[in-house]
Every structure is written in C-alpha cells, then in structure tokens.
Short mmCIF file of C-alpha atoms and ligand atoms in Angstrom, two decimals:
data_model
loop_
_atom_site.label_atom_id
_atom_site.label_comp_id
_atom_site.label_asym_id
_atom_site.label_seq_id
_atom_site.Cartn_x
_atom_site.Cartn_y
_atom_site.Cartn_z
CA MET A 9 18.79 35.84 5.69
CA LYS A 10 15.88 34.84 3.60
CA ARG A 11 15.45 31.18 3.60
CA GLU A 12 15.16 29.23 0.41
CA ILE A 13 14.47 25.62 -0.79
CA TYR A 14 16.75 24.35 -3.45
CA ALA A 15 16.47 22.11 -6.46
CA TYR A 16 19.38 20.51 -7.92
CA ARG A 17 20.58 20.79 -11.56
CA CYS A 18 22.67 18.02 -13.05
CA ARG A 19 25.86 19.36 -14.49
CA LYS A 20 25.91 16.73 -17.35
CA CYS A 21 22.44 17.21 -18.91
CA GLY A 22 20.82 20.25 -17.05
CA HIS A 23 17.87 18.19 -15.51
CA LEU A 24 16.46 19.77 -12.36
CA HIS A 25 15.61 17.69 -9.46
CA TYR A 26 13.45 18.32 -6.33
CA PRO A 27 14.20 16.79 -3.92
CA TYR A 28 18.01 16.06 -4.12
CA ARG A 29 19.13 12.82 -5.72
CA MET A 30 22.67 11.23 -5.74
CA VAL A 31 22.34 10.28 -9.41
CA CYS A 32 20.67 12.21 -12.21
CA ALA A 33 17.09 10.76 -12.85
CA LYS A 34 17.43 11.75 -16.51
CA CYS A 35 21.05 11.02 -17.79
CA GLY A 36 22.28 8.72 -14.92
CA GLU A 37 25.75 9.79 -16.07
CA ASN A 38 26.87 12.08 -13.33
CA GLU A 39 29.09 11.47 -10.28
CA HIS A 40 28.11 12.12 -6.70
CA ASN A 41 27.51 15.93 -5.96
CA GLU A 42 27.78 16.88 -9.72
CA PHE A 43 24.70 19.14 -9.27
CA ASP A 44 24.27 22.83 -8.85
CA PRO A 45 21.81 23.98 -6.21
CA GLU A 46 19.33 26.70 -7.46
CA PRO A 47 16.60 28.23 -5.28
CA LEU A 48 13.01 27.15 -6.08
CA PRO A 49 10.68 29.88 -7.30
CA THR A 50 7.84 30.57 -4.83
CA THR A 51 4.96 31.19 -7.30
CA GLY A 52 2.98 28.35 -8.97
CA THR A 53 -0.36 26.68 -9.46
CA LEU A 54 -2.15 24.25 -7.17
CA VAL A 55 -2.31 20.80 -8.67
CA THR A 56 -4.16 18.97 -6.00
CA PHE A 57 -4.69 19.26 -2.18
CA THR A 58 -6.33 17.89 0.94
CA GLU A 59 -7.34 18.94 4.40
CA LEU A 60 -6.02 16.46 6.83
CA TYR A 61 -7.99 15.83 10.05
CA ALA A 62 -6.04 13.00 11.47
CA LEU A 63 -2.67 14.69 12.16
CA PRO A 64 0.55 13.31 13.45
CA GLY A 65 0.83 13.69 17.22
CA ASP A 66 3.21 16.67 17.32
CA PHE A 67 0.90 18.93 15.44
CA GLU A 68 -1.02 21.21 17.68
CA VAL A 69 -3.68 22.36 15.12
CA PRO A 70 -6.98 20.69 14.51
CA THR A 71 -6.53 20.33 10.72
CA LEU A 72 -3.80 20.84 8.28
CA GLY A 73 -3.90 21.95 4.65
CA LEU A 74 -1.58 20.04 2.32
CA GLY A 75 -1.03 20.41 -1.39
CA ILE A 76 1.10 19.69 -4.42
CA VAL A 77 2.15 22.93 -6.31
CA GLU A 78 3.53 23.13 -9.66
CA LEU A 79 6.06 26.06 -9.58
CA GLU A 80 6.73 28.45 -12.42
CA ASN A 81 9.69 26.42 -13.57
CA GLY A 82 7.74 23.28 -13.88
CA ILE A 83 9.04 21.59 -10.74
CA ARG A 84 6.47 20.29 -8.34
CA ILE A 85 6.61 20.52 -4.61
CA THR A 86 4.52 19.24 -1.70
CA GLY A 87 3.77 21.95 1.04
CA GLN A 88 1.41 23.20 3.56
CA LEU A 89 -1.50 25.43 2.61
CA GLN A 90 -2.92 28.36 4.44
CA ILE A 91 -5.98 28.93 1.98
CA ASP A 92 -9.59 28.99 3.04
CA GLU A 93 -11.03 27.59 0.00
CA PRO A 94 -8.37 25.99 -2.07
CA ALA A 95 -9.13 24.96 -5.70
CA GLY A 96 -7.18 23.11 -8.37
CA GLY A 97 -5.44 25.40 -10.76
CA MET A 98 -5.35 28.29 -8.24
CA LYS A 99 -2.33 30.60 -8.44
CA VAL A 100 -0.42 30.33 -5.20
CA ILE A 101 2.60 31.99 -3.52
CA GLY A 102 4.94 30.24 -1.05
CA GLU A 103 7.03 31.31 1.76
CA VAL A 104 9.64 29.19 3.68
CA GLU A 105 8.58 28.99 7.27
CA VAL A 106 8.54 26.69 10.18
CA VAL A 107 6.32 23.68 9.13
CA ARG A 108 6.90 21.28 12.08
CA SER A 109 8.39 21.69 15.47
CA GLU A 110 9.71 18.89 17.46
CA GLU A 111 11.12 19.35 21.12
CA TYR A 112 14.67 20.22 20.01
CA GLU A 113 14.29 20.87 16.36
CA LYS A 114 12.38 23.16 13.91
CA TYR A 115 11.87 22.12 10.23
CA TYR A 116 11.48 24.71 7.51
CA GLY A 117 9.33 24.17 4.45
CA MET A 118 7.12 25.85 1.98
CA ILE A 119 3.76 27.23 3.07
CA PHE A 120 1.46 28.42 0.30
CA ARG A 121 -1.17 31.16 0.34
CA GLU A 122 -3.47 32.31 -2.48
CA ALA A 123 -1.60 34.61 -4.80
CA MET B 9 13.96 -22.24 -12.75
CA ARG B 10 11.83 -24.86 -10.98
CA ASP B 11 8.08 -24.47 -10.73
CA VAL B 12 6.91 -23.38 -7.34
CA TYR B 13 3.60 -24.30 -5.65
CA ALA B 14 1.55 -22.99 -2.71
CA ILE B 15 0.91 -26.12 -0.78
CA GLY B 16 -0.38 -24.80 2.67
CA ILE B 17 -2.05 -21.72 3.93
CA GLY B 18 -2.90 -20.30 7.38
CA ILE B 19 -4.32 -17.16 8.88
CA THR B 20 -5.19 -15.61 12.22
CA SER B 21 -8.11 -13.43 13.06
CA PHE B 22 -7.29 -9.90 11.94
CA THR B 23 -8.44 -7.84 14.94
CA ARG B 24 -6.82 -6.54 18.05
CA LEU B 25 -4.74 -9.49 19.23
CA GLU B 26 -3.41 -9.79 22.86
CA PHE B 27 -0.54 -12.06 21.87
CA PRO B 28 3.19 -11.36 21.39
CA LEU B 29 4.10 -10.47 17.80
CA SER B 30 6.23 -13.67 17.47
CA GLU B 31 3.25 -15.74 18.21
CA ILE B 32 0.92 -13.86 15.70
CA ALA B 33 3.63 -14.69 13.07
CA ALA B 34 4.04 -18.25 14.14
CA TYR B 35 0.43 -19.39 14.68
CA PRO B 36 -0.57 -19.17 10.93
CA VAL B 37 2.71 -21.12 10.14
CA MET B 38 1.42 -23.97 12.27
CA MET B 39 -1.95 -23.84 10.47
CA ALA B 40 -0.34 -23.78 7.02
CA LEU B 41 2.04 -26.75 7.82
CA LYS B 42 -0.93 -28.63 9.13
CA ASP B 43 -2.82 -27.80 5.92
CA ALA B 44 0.13 -29.03 3.82
CA GLY B 45 0.53 -32.16 5.97
CA ILE B 46 4.17 -31.48 6.79
CA ARG B 47 6.31 -30.67 9.87
CA LYS B 48 9.52 -29.19 8.61
CA VAL B 49 10.68 -26.46 6.28
CA ASP B 50 14.15 -25.59 4.98
CA HIS B 51 13.82 -21.79 5.45
CA LEU B 52 11.38 -19.25 6.94
CA TYR B 53 10.72 -15.76 5.68
CA VAL B 54 8.99 -13.27 7.92
CA ALA B 55 7.29 -10.25 6.48
CA ASN B 56 7.10 -7.42 9.01
CA MET B 57 7.47 -3.69 9.01
CA GLY B 58 7.14 -2.46 12.55
CA SER B 59 8.46 -4.81 15.07
CA GLY B 60 11.46 -2.65 16.08
CA ARG B 61 9.50 0.54 16.29
CA VAL B 62 6.10 -0.49 17.44
CA ASN B 63 6.73 -3.61 19.36
CA HIS B 64 10.33 -3.05 20.65
CA GLN B 65 11.47 -6.37 19.20
CA THR B 66 14.10 -6.93 16.62
CA GLY B 67 15.45 -10.07 15.00
CA LEU B 68 11.76 -11.27 14.81
CA ALA B 69 12.54 -14.21 12.49
CA SER B 70 14.88 -15.73 14.95
CA ALA B 71 12.12 -15.64 17.54
CA VAL B 72 9.54 -17.14 15.21
CA VAL B 73 11.68 -19.94 14.01
CA ASP B 74 12.55 -20.99 17.50
CA THR B 75 9.01 -20.76 19.00
CA LEU B 76 7.97 -23.18 16.07
CA SER B 77 10.88 -25.48 16.80
CA LEU B 78 11.99 -25.17 13.16
CA THR B 79 15.53 -24.52 14.03
CA PRO B 80 18.18 -24.90 12.59
CA ALA B 81 16.27 -23.72 9.43
CA GLY B 82 17.46 -20.41 8.16
CA ALA B 83 15.06 -17.50 8.93
CA GLU B 84 14.96 -13.75 8.06
CA VAL B 85 12.73 -10.69 8.15
CA ILE B 86 11.75 -9.09 4.95
CA GLU B 87 10.75 -5.46 5.21
CA ASN B 88 9.43 -3.63 2.32
CA GLY B 89 6.83 -1.34 3.93
CA PRO B 90 3.17 -2.34 3.29
CA ALA B 91 4.39 -4.56 0.44
CA SER B 92 6.54 -6.78 2.84
CA GLY B 93 4.22 -9.65 2.44
CA GLY B 94 4.43 -9.76 -1.41
CA SER B 95 8.18 -9.36 -1.26
CA ALA B 96 8.60 -12.18 1.28
CA VAL B 97 6.54 -14.43 -1.00
CA LYS B 98 8.70 -13.35 -3.88
CA GLN B 99 11.85 -14.37 -1.81
CA GLY B 100 10.26 -17.70 -0.84
CA PHE B 101 9.62 -18.31 -4.64
CA LEU B 102 13.19 -17.48 -5.51
CA ALA B 103 14.62 -19.95 -2.82
CA VAL B 104 12.58 -22.75 -4.17
CA ALA B 105 12.72 -21.93 -7.90
CA SER B 106 16.49 -21.62 -7.60
CA GLY B 107 16.93 -25.12 -6.29
CA MET B 108 18.41 -23.75 -3.01
CA HIS B 109 15.44 -25.06 -0.86
CA ASP B 110 12.56 -27.45 -1.54
CA VAL B 111 10.18 -26.20 1.01
CA VAL B 112 9.90 -22.74 2.64
CA ALA B 113 7.47 -21.08 5.03
CA VAL B 114 6.45 -17.42 4.38
CA THR B 115 4.73 -15.62 7.07
CA GLY B 116 3.63 -12.05 7.41
CA ALA B 117 2.61 -10.40 10.74
CA GLU B 118 2.03 -7.15 12.43
CA ARG B 119 0.87 -6.07 15.87
CA MET B 120 0.00 -2.42 15.39
CA ARG B 121 -2.64 -1.93 18.06
CA GLU B 122 0.01 -2.25 20.80
CA VAL B 123 0.18 1.50 20.32
CA ASN B 124 -2.46 4.15 19.89
CA ASN B 125 -3.80 5.38 16.59
CA LEU B 126 -1.74 8.49 16.59
CA GLU B 127 1.47 6.41 17.07
CA VAL B 128 0.46 4.18 14.18
CA THR B 129 -0.22 7.04 11.81
CA GLU B 130 3.20 8.51 12.66
CA PHE B 131 4.91 5.10 12.29
CA VAL B 132 3.25 4.53 8.76
CA ALA B 133 4.18 8.19 7.91
CA THR B 134 7.88 7.39 8.17
CA LEU B 135 7.40 5.79 4.68
CA THR B 136 7.27 9.27 3.11
CA HIS B 137 10.13 11.28 1.97
CA PRO B 138 11.81 12.67 5.09
CA LEU B 139 12.73 16.09 3.88
CA ALA B 140 10.06 16.69 1.03
CA GLU B 141 6.98 15.08 2.49
CA TYR B 142 7.28 14.01 6.09
CA ILE B 143 8.18 17.42 7.60
CA TYR B 144 4.97 18.92 6.39
CA GLY B 145 2.82 16.37 8.24
CA VAL B 146 2.21 14.31 5.24
CA THR B 147 0.83 10.99 6.10
CA LEU B 148 -0.41 7.98 3.98
CA PRO B 149 -4.09 9.20 4.15
CA SER B 150 -2.96 12.69 3.02
CA LEU B 151 -1.33 11.46 0.01
CA ALA B 152 -4.40 9.33 -0.75
CA GLY B 153 -6.54 12.37 -0.31
CA MET B 154 -4.55 14.44 -2.66
CA PHE B 155 -4.54 11.64 -5.16
CA THR B 156 -8.27 10.96 -4.79
CA ARG B 157 -9.08 14.63 -5.45
CA ALA B 158 -6.94 14.71 -8.67
CA TYR B 159 -8.76 11.48 -9.79
CA MET B 160 -12.15 12.87 -9.18
CA ASP B 161 -11.33 16.06 -11.14
CA LYS B 162 -9.87 14.08 -14.11
CA TYR B 163 -12.18 10.96 -14.38
CA GLY B 164 -15.46 11.81 -12.53
CA VAL B 165 -15.04 9.44 -9.85
CA THR B 166 -17.41 10.63 -6.95
CA SER B 167 -17.69 10.01 -3.15
CA ARG B 168 -20.47 7.59 -4.05
CA HIS B 169 -18.23 5.39 -6.07
CA LEU B 170 -15.81 5.32 -3.16
CA ALA B 171 -18.51 4.39 -0.65
CA MET B 172 -19.59 1.54 -3.04
CA VAL B 173 -16.15 0.16 -2.69
CA ALA B 174 -16.48 0.39 1.16
CA VAL B 175 -19.88 -1.21 0.98
CA LYS B 176 -18.87 -4.17 -1.27
CA ASN B 177 -15.76 -4.86 0.71
CA GLN B 178 -17.39 -4.83 4.12
CA ASN B 179 -20.08 -6.93 2.79
CA ASN B 180 -17.60 -9.39 1.60
CA ALA B 181 -15.88 -9.35 4.99
CA LEU B 182 -19.14 -10.46 6.61
CA LEU B 183 -18.56 -13.70 4.82
CA ASN B 184 -15.03 -14.05 6.21
CA GLU B 185 -14.67 -15.18 9.90
CA PHE B 186 -11.13 -13.90 9.95
CA ALA B 187 -11.99 -10.41 8.78
CA HIS B 188 -11.51 -7.43 11.22
CA ILE B 189 -14.64 -5.51 10.21
CA GLN B 190 -17.89 -7.24 10.77
CA GLN B 191 -20.30 -4.45 10.13
CA ALA B 192 -22.80 -4.05 7.33
CA ILE B 193 -23.11 -0.46 5.96
CA THR B 194 -24.95 1.17 3.13
CA VAL B 195 -24.04 4.02 0.70
CA GLU B 196 -26.93 6.02 2.11
CA GLY B 197 -26.06 5.38 5.73
CA ILE B 198 -22.40 6.68 5.41
CA LEU B 199 -23.05 9.47 2.81
CA ASP B 200 -26.58 10.61 2.95
CA SER B 201 -27.99 10.11 6.37
CA PRO B 202 -28.13 13.02 8.87
CA GLU B 203 -25.53 11.21 10.88
CA ALA B 204 -23.15 10.67 8.03
CA LEU B 205 -20.70 13.66 9.24
CA THR B 206 -20.51 12.03 12.70
CA ASN B 207 -20.33 8.34 11.69
CA ASN B 208 -18.24 8.88 8.59
CA PRO B 209 -16.10 12.02 9.25
CA TYR B 210 -13.47 13.32 6.96
CA VAL B 211 -9.91 12.00 7.45
CA ALA B 212 -8.18 13.63 4.49
CA ASP B 213 -10.75 15.40 2.45
CA PRO B 214 -12.33 14.01 0.17
CA LEU B 215 -11.51 10.73 1.90
CA ARG B 216 -13.61 9.88 4.83
CA PHE B 217 -13.50 7.30 7.78
CA PHE B 218 -15.12 4.58 5.80
CA ASP B 219 -12.66 5.13 2.77
CA CYS B 220 -9.73 4.05 4.95
CA CYS B 221 -8.74 0.53 6.12
CA PRO B 222 -8.59 -0.13 9.80
CA VAL B 223 -5.54 -0.59 11.93
CA SER B 224 -5.22 -4.37 12.66
CA ASP B 225 -3.20 -6.93 14.20
CA GLY B 226 -2.91 -10.30 12.43
CA GLY B 227 -0.73 -12.85 10.62
CA ALA B 228 -0.95 -14.97 7.49
CA SER B 229 1.27 -17.72 6.05
CA VAL B 230 1.78 -19.79 2.87
CA ILE B 231 4.14 -22.82 2.40
CA LEU B 232 5.94 -22.81 -0.94
CA ALA B 233 7.44 -25.94 -2.35
CA THR B 234 8.46 -27.92 -5.44
CA ARG B 235 6.15 -29.76 -7.58
CA GLU B 236 7.35 -32.99 -6.19
CA VAL B 237 6.49 -31.98 -2.60
CA ALA B 238 3.18 -30.43 -3.75
CA GLU B 239 1.94 -33.68 -5.45
CA LYS B 240 2.51 -35.58 -2.27
CA THR B 241 -0.11 -33.39 -0.46
CA GLY B 242 -2.88 -34.69 -2.56
CA ARG B 243 -4.48 -31.16 -2.63
CA PRO B 244 -5.31 -29.08 -5.71
CA LEU B 245 -2.15 -27.88 -7.29
CA VAL B 246 -1.78 -24.15 -7.16
CA ARG B 247 1.32 -22.82 -8.80
CA LEU B 248 2.83 -19.36 -8.27
CA ALA B 249 3.20 -18.64 -11.95
CA GLY B 250 4.08 -14.95 -12.19
CA ILE B 251 5.78 -12.31 -10.11
CA GLY B 252 6.19 -8.67 -10.91
CA GLN B 253 7.65 -5.89 -8.92
CA ALA B 254 8.17 -2.13 -9.79
CA THR B 255 9.20 0.96 -8.06
CA ASP B 256 8.38 4.65 -8.49
CA THR B 257 9.60 8.02 -7.38
CA HIS B 258 9.68 8.29 -3.49
CA CYS B 259 7.98 11.63 -3.62
CA VAL B 260 4.39 11.45 -5.06
CA HIS B 261 4.73 15.02 -6.46
CA GLU B 262 7.52 14.00 -8.70
CA ARG B 263 5.38 11.73 -10.93
CA ASP B 264 4.68 13.08 -14.37
CA GLU B 265 0.95 12.31 -14.16
CA PRO B 266 -0.47 12.77 -10.72
CA THR B 267 -3.27 10.20 -11.57
CA ASP B 268 -0.98 7.35 -12.75
CA LEU B 269 0.16 4.47 -10.53
CA LEU B 270 2.99 3.33 -12.95
CA ALA B 271 4.52 0.92 -10.45
CA VAL B 272 1.19 -1.04 -10.25
CA ARG B 273 0.94 -1.04 -14.11
CA ARG B 274 4.44 -2.19 -14.50
CA ALA B 275 4.50 -4.90 -11.74
CA ALA B 276 1.09 -6.25 -12.99
CA ALA B 277 2.51 -6.54 -16.60
CA GLN B 278 5.57 -8.32 -15.59
CA SER B 279 3.56 -10.73 -13.44
CA PHE B 280 1.13 -11.57 -16.18
CA LYS B 281 3.88 -11.91 -18.83
CA MET B 282 5.76 -14.29 -16.57
CA ALA B 283 2.71 -16.41 -16.02
CA GLY B 284 1.76 -16.33 -19.77
CA VAL B 285 -1.77 -15.05 -19.15
CA SER B 286 -3.57 -11.83 -19.75
CA PRO B 287 -5.68 -9.73 -17.23
CA SER B 288 -8.88 -11.10 -18.87
CA ASP B 289 -7.77 -14.57 -17.85
CA VAL B 290 -8.08 -13.63 -14.12
CA GLY B 291 -11.04 -15.14 -12.25
CA VAL B 292 -10.30 -13.67 -8.89
CA ALA B 293 -8.20 -10.84 -7.52
CA GLU B 294 -7.05 -9.32 -4.27
CA LEU B 295 -6.12 -5.68 -4.72
CA HIS B 296 -4.46 -3.41 -2.10
CA ASP B 297 -7.45 -1.22 -1.04
CA ALA B 298 -5.82 0.59 1.85
CA PHE B 299 -8.00 3.36 0.62
CA THR B 300 -11.15 2.82 -1.37
CA ILE B 301 -9.77 4.85 -4.34
CA LEU B 302 -6.87 2.46 -4.61
CA GLU B 303 -9.16 -0.51 -5.59
CA ILE B 304 -10.66 1.43 -8.32
CA VAL B 305 -7.42 2.77 -9.87
CA GLU B 306 -5.48 -0.64 -9.34
CA SER B 307 -8.26 -2.45 -11.15
CA GLU B 308 -7.51 -0.13 -14.10
CA GLU B 309 -3.74 -0.17 -13.87
CA VAL B 310 -3.41 -3.84 -13.76
CA GLY B 311 -5.52 -4.03 -16.91
CA PHE B 312 -8.99 -5.36 -15.80
CA PHE B 313 -10.60 -2.10 -17.08
CA LYS B 314 -9.45 0.90 -19.12
CA LYS B 315 -7.84 3.77 -17.36
CA GLY B 316 -10.55 6.01 -15.99
CA GLU B 317 -13.34 3.38 -16.21
CA GLY B 318 -12.80 1.35 -12.98
CA HIS B 319 -15.63 3.20 -11.35
CA LEU B 320 -17.95 2.40 -14.15
CA ALA B 321 -17.28 -1.25 -13.93
CA LEU B 322 -17.79 -0.96 -10.22
CA GLU B 323 -21.30 0.57 -10.87
CA ARG B 324 -22.12 -2.20 -13.12
CA GLY B 325 -21.36 -4.78 -10.26
CA GLU B 326 -18.62 -6.43 -12.18
CA THR B 327 -16.14 -6.41 -9.16
CA GLN B 328 -18.63 -8.28 -6.86
CA ILE B 329 -18.43 -11.99 -5.98
CA GLY B 330 -20.44 -13.29 -8.91
CA GLY B 331 -19.31 -10.41 -11.19
CA LYS B 332 -17.08 -10.61 -14.21
CA ILE B 333 -13.87 -10.06 -12.16
CA PRO B 334 -14.52 -10.40 -8.45
CA ILE B 335 -12.22 -8.15 -6.49
CA ASN B 336 -11.43 -8.53 -2.75
CA PRO B 337 -13.93 -11.38 -1.90
CA SER B 338 -12.05 -11.62 1.33
CA GLY B 339 -13.12 -8.07 2.30
CA GLY B 340 -9.72 -6.68 1.15
CA LEU B 341 -7.70 -4.31 3.37
CA LYS B 342 -10.97 -2.37 4.00
CA GLY B 343 -12.85 -5.27 5.43
CA ARG B 344 -10.33 -7.96 6.47
CA GLY B 345 -7.99 -5.30 7.97
CA HIS B 346 -4.42 -4.28 7.33
CA PRO B 347 -1.62 -5.33 9.54
CA VAL B 348 0.91 -3.99 7.22
CA GLY B 349 3.52 -6.88 7.05
CA ALA B 350 0.74 -9.52 6.89
CA THR B 351 -1.42 -8.06 4.22
CA GLY B 352 0.55 -9.32 1.08
CA VAL B 353 0.58 -12.92 2.50
CA ALA B 354 -3.19 -12.69 3.50
CA GLN B 355 -3.87 -11.72 -0.06
CA VAL B 356 -2.12 -14.96 -1.13
CA TYR B 357 -3.98 -16.89 1.43
CA GLU B 358 -7.34 -15.84 -0.12
CA ILE B 359 -6.26 -16.44 -3.65
CA VAL B 360 -5.01 -20.05 -2.85
CA HIS B 361 -8.30 -20.65 -0.83
CA GLN B 362 -10.42 -19.53 -3.86
CA LEU B 363 -8.42 -21.32 -6.54
CA ARG B 364 -8.77 -24.43 -4.41
CA GLY B 365 -12.46 -23.97 -4.30
CA GLU B 366 -12.45 -23.91 -0.60
CA ALA B 367 -13.70 -20.42 0.17
CA GLY B 368 -17.26 -21.37 1.29
CA LYS B 369 -19.78 -18.61 1.37
CA ARG B 370 -17.54 -16.21 -0.56
CA GLN B 371 -16.29 -18.72 -3.07
CA VAL B 372 -16.03 -17.28 -6.58
CA ALA B 373 -17.32 -19.56 -9.39
CA ASP B 374 -14.42 -21.87 -10.48
CA PRO B 375 -11.55 -19.44 -10.87
CA ARG B 376 -8.45 -20.82 -12.68
CA ILE B 377 -6.23 -17.76 -12.37
CA GLY B 378 -5.84 -15.56 -9.36
CA PHE B 379 -4.08 -12.29 -8.83
CA THR B 380 -2.74 -10.14 -6.09
CA CYS B 381 -1.46 -6.64 -5.90
CA ASN B 382 0.43 -5.44 -2.86
CA PHE B 383 1.05 -1.78 -2.80
CA GLY B 384 4.02 -0.24 -0.77
CA GLY B 385 4.42 3.37 0.24
CA PHE B 386 2.11 5.44 -1.94
CA GLY B 387 2.68 3.24 -4.80
CA ASN B 388 6.49 3.51 -4.75
CA ASN B 389 7.11 -0.35 -4.34
CA VAL B 390 4.57 -2.68 -5.81
CA VAL B 391 4.49 -6.58 -5.87
CA CYS B 392 2.10 -8.43 -8.07
CA LEU B 393 1.62 -12.13 -8.03
CA THR B 394 -0.28 -14.40 -10.47
CA PHE B 395 -1.41 -17.93 -9.46
CA ALA B 396 -2.72 -20.76 -11.53
CA ARG B 397 -4.63 -23.76 -10.59
CA GLU B 398 -3.41 -26.74 -12.47
CA ASN B 399 -5.77 -29.66 -11.83
ZN1 LIG C 427 21.76 14.34 -15.93
#
C-alpha cells in the first residue's frame, strides 16, 4: 500500500490543517474529530531550506537536508530534502519514506527531490 | 493590582559548573536576598526545562527551597521551554500584584553540560512538533537556519550582518565577568580568514558556529516585592511595569509569513502597553539571541526598528553600548551563555543592574526604561518584560 500523509479538513468551515489539530484553527466551532482526512499532494515549491551539520545522535549520515515546501494545495510541510543544490522557488516532488529509525521503531515522512 | 518591584538580583558564572543543579538554582537566590538585605521570602519560583531529562532530578523547587532553608515557603517549577525564566518572573509578578504574597524569589537554572552536546541538541529538539518536525531530524538550529535563509532572501541580511551581531555580543561579554564566552573575535577572522571554515564551520547552513549560542550551565535570580518592601531596601526603585506573552503555531511551517515572528511582536506590544511606554522610550534591552539572526529580527518585531531594517541599524552601530538603543550589553545568549531555564531571569538581572546604574564597564548611559524578550521554542511562546526606574 502506498503510504500517504494526511491533512485534516474541518467539517464546519472547510479549513485544511497540517498537522492535525483537535479544534479548527479558523472557525474554532467544531467538536473533537469533526475533520475529514485527505492525502497531501506530493508536488510543490521549496520555500526555504538548510543543510544541517549538527545532527541528532540517531542519524547516521554526515549532513541532512531539511526544508519547508509549499504544496500545490497551499499547505506547507516540513520535510527532508535529497537535492544537491536546493534553491528557493525550486519545484520539488515528495515521497513518503522512512525518515528516522530508532531501535524498535521506524518513522515515515516526506522526502523531497527536485521535480 | 499592586505595583511590583525588583529588589534584589543574583547570578552565577555561566560556564560548565560542577555543582548539583539544586545548588546552581539556590546560589543566586542567596546573592539576591543579600542584595535586597532580606532573609525570607513567601514563595519561590524555579524556572527550569531539563532537570528530569538531563539531570535525573524532579521536584527541583522542593530541593531548592530546602537547601536555602526557606521552608515552609511554597515553591514550584515553571517550565516553558527556553522562555521558562520569563514565565517564572511573570508568575512571581502575579503573586505579588494580586496581594497573595509580599516577597517572592524567582530563580532560573539549568545544568546542560552534565551530558554531551548531541544529547543537549536532542533534548532541546523535543520542543519541536513530534510528528511534523521532530521525526525529520529538525532541531532548533535547523529551524533557525531555514528562517535565516528566508530572511536573507527577503531583506538582504548577509552573513556579514550575522557576524557583526556575534562580534558585538562577544565583545560585550568581555565586560561581563559572569559571561560564558571570553573570546574576542572579528568579522574578518570568522568569515574571511583562510581558517574561517575550520574555526567557524557550518551548523545549519547559512548559520555557522559563531551564529549559535553556547551550551551553558548557570543560574540567575530576582526578588520581587511590594513597594513598601522595596522602599525599605534603600536601593534604586526598579518597577516591573509591563508584561506581555504571546504564542504562535507549534510548527514553524504553518506561519503565514515565514519571516515574521508574530509572538514577539504581540508580546512586546502588550508589555509596552501595560507599562504605558513606547519602544522609543527604551534605553537598554536584552533580546533572546540564541542565534544571531534572532537579535536582528527581534529588534524589528519589538518596534525598535522597522521590519527589515534591523541589520541596517546594526551596521550604523545603534545597538552597541553607547548607541541609540544598546542591545545585549551583557553579551546576550551568544556571549553570556544560554542555560535555557536561567536565560529569562539572567536578562532581568542585567536590566535591573543597568537601570540601577551598577553595571560598571558595560553600563549604558542613564537608562530609565529597560526591556527583555525571552523567546521559547522557535518563537512559539514569547515573554516580554518592561522595567522602569522610578527614582
Ligand atoms: Zn473550521
């Protein structure tokens, strides 16, 4: 099964959230769980980025590319980058893959590459 | 509400300290009580972020109140990330202003160097959103790196401006015997020299080593009291005149404008409004420069300079001791150090010191209004305080 990341649409006003919230950030009127999940699109534009050299201990790579991407539906997401020379405004495409592995657990998230 | 005064201050050296965390928290309280000329308080607030995780000690306030023999005074820990100090001062203010207590001690302390740098980075990274940031390897420096790049693209801030903040604050720290970093640096040395890539390596591009505050141990305290108690000390009267606090989205990517720090803007505006002053009245400020970019941007968001022009004021020397609005005469987080729970109280220490005219070699010329900005998370929880000298 293809893994996806979900955004959450308020059933009262239609506002789309990523990540999940218990109360709508726009109307504040909904009850708990009155959101409909919808998969995030995977294409978007790179807003800003960094190459991190001081990594958390459980990462076994020398450096890590991180960025904020504005997806085609306007939602922004933080993700990892596998791009040699990233630039603001670059078109990117993401895929849900393992982004962090701890002893007993794997975490899935979006990894972006140049489109 | 009753007026509330800062009547005593104390601080430890900010460095690597080989003392138990409870003593790092207690020692500056002893200094502050001595400074105020009193022996007892009604209540103790302890600002701390990492005792449970880093130092394997919980219930820190109970340990501190006991080692100071201040029992049976009430005591509790206030945890609000890197803004714990500002939050604890705010709680102390509320206790006195409300009439519940007449004299309270607020201390902030952290012992981060008990563990190695990787563990510290990991500990501080737990501030980020667990599912939408943390899992990716996002750390505070990486959020700062992304923010810096966006700021450079939009407003023309350069690495040279960032280095100028580092140089200014490390030079100020040379005038502060409690500051962690005692090293003179130059823009040329950390940017242009052949060794620059070695002595100033990238941490989170475009941020480099000298753009980031050090990891420090340390504690700082302030005694807050009513006017009646304050007058008995015979010291200059410094009133805590304004408090503002604001939050912002947990995830940095959710903010409408990636270059805004709205919580700083809102907390500062509230604090100035409560104090009945404007940013141009401020004679000395301590801003939360965990990363050099933050000093520039906070100086804009709090209203000292127009948005996007903070780096130009820096170029003109306006933020130096002796400039129009001296920022971080203590050395800031960059020079003094950043024991996370202590920082907000250390900022207050410096401002009270300055407003009393007791800051010695780094004294700013006769400030009447002082200001602090204590920045939690990556700007998702900010506390701003305004102090006024009254006599
Ligand atoms: Zn809604």
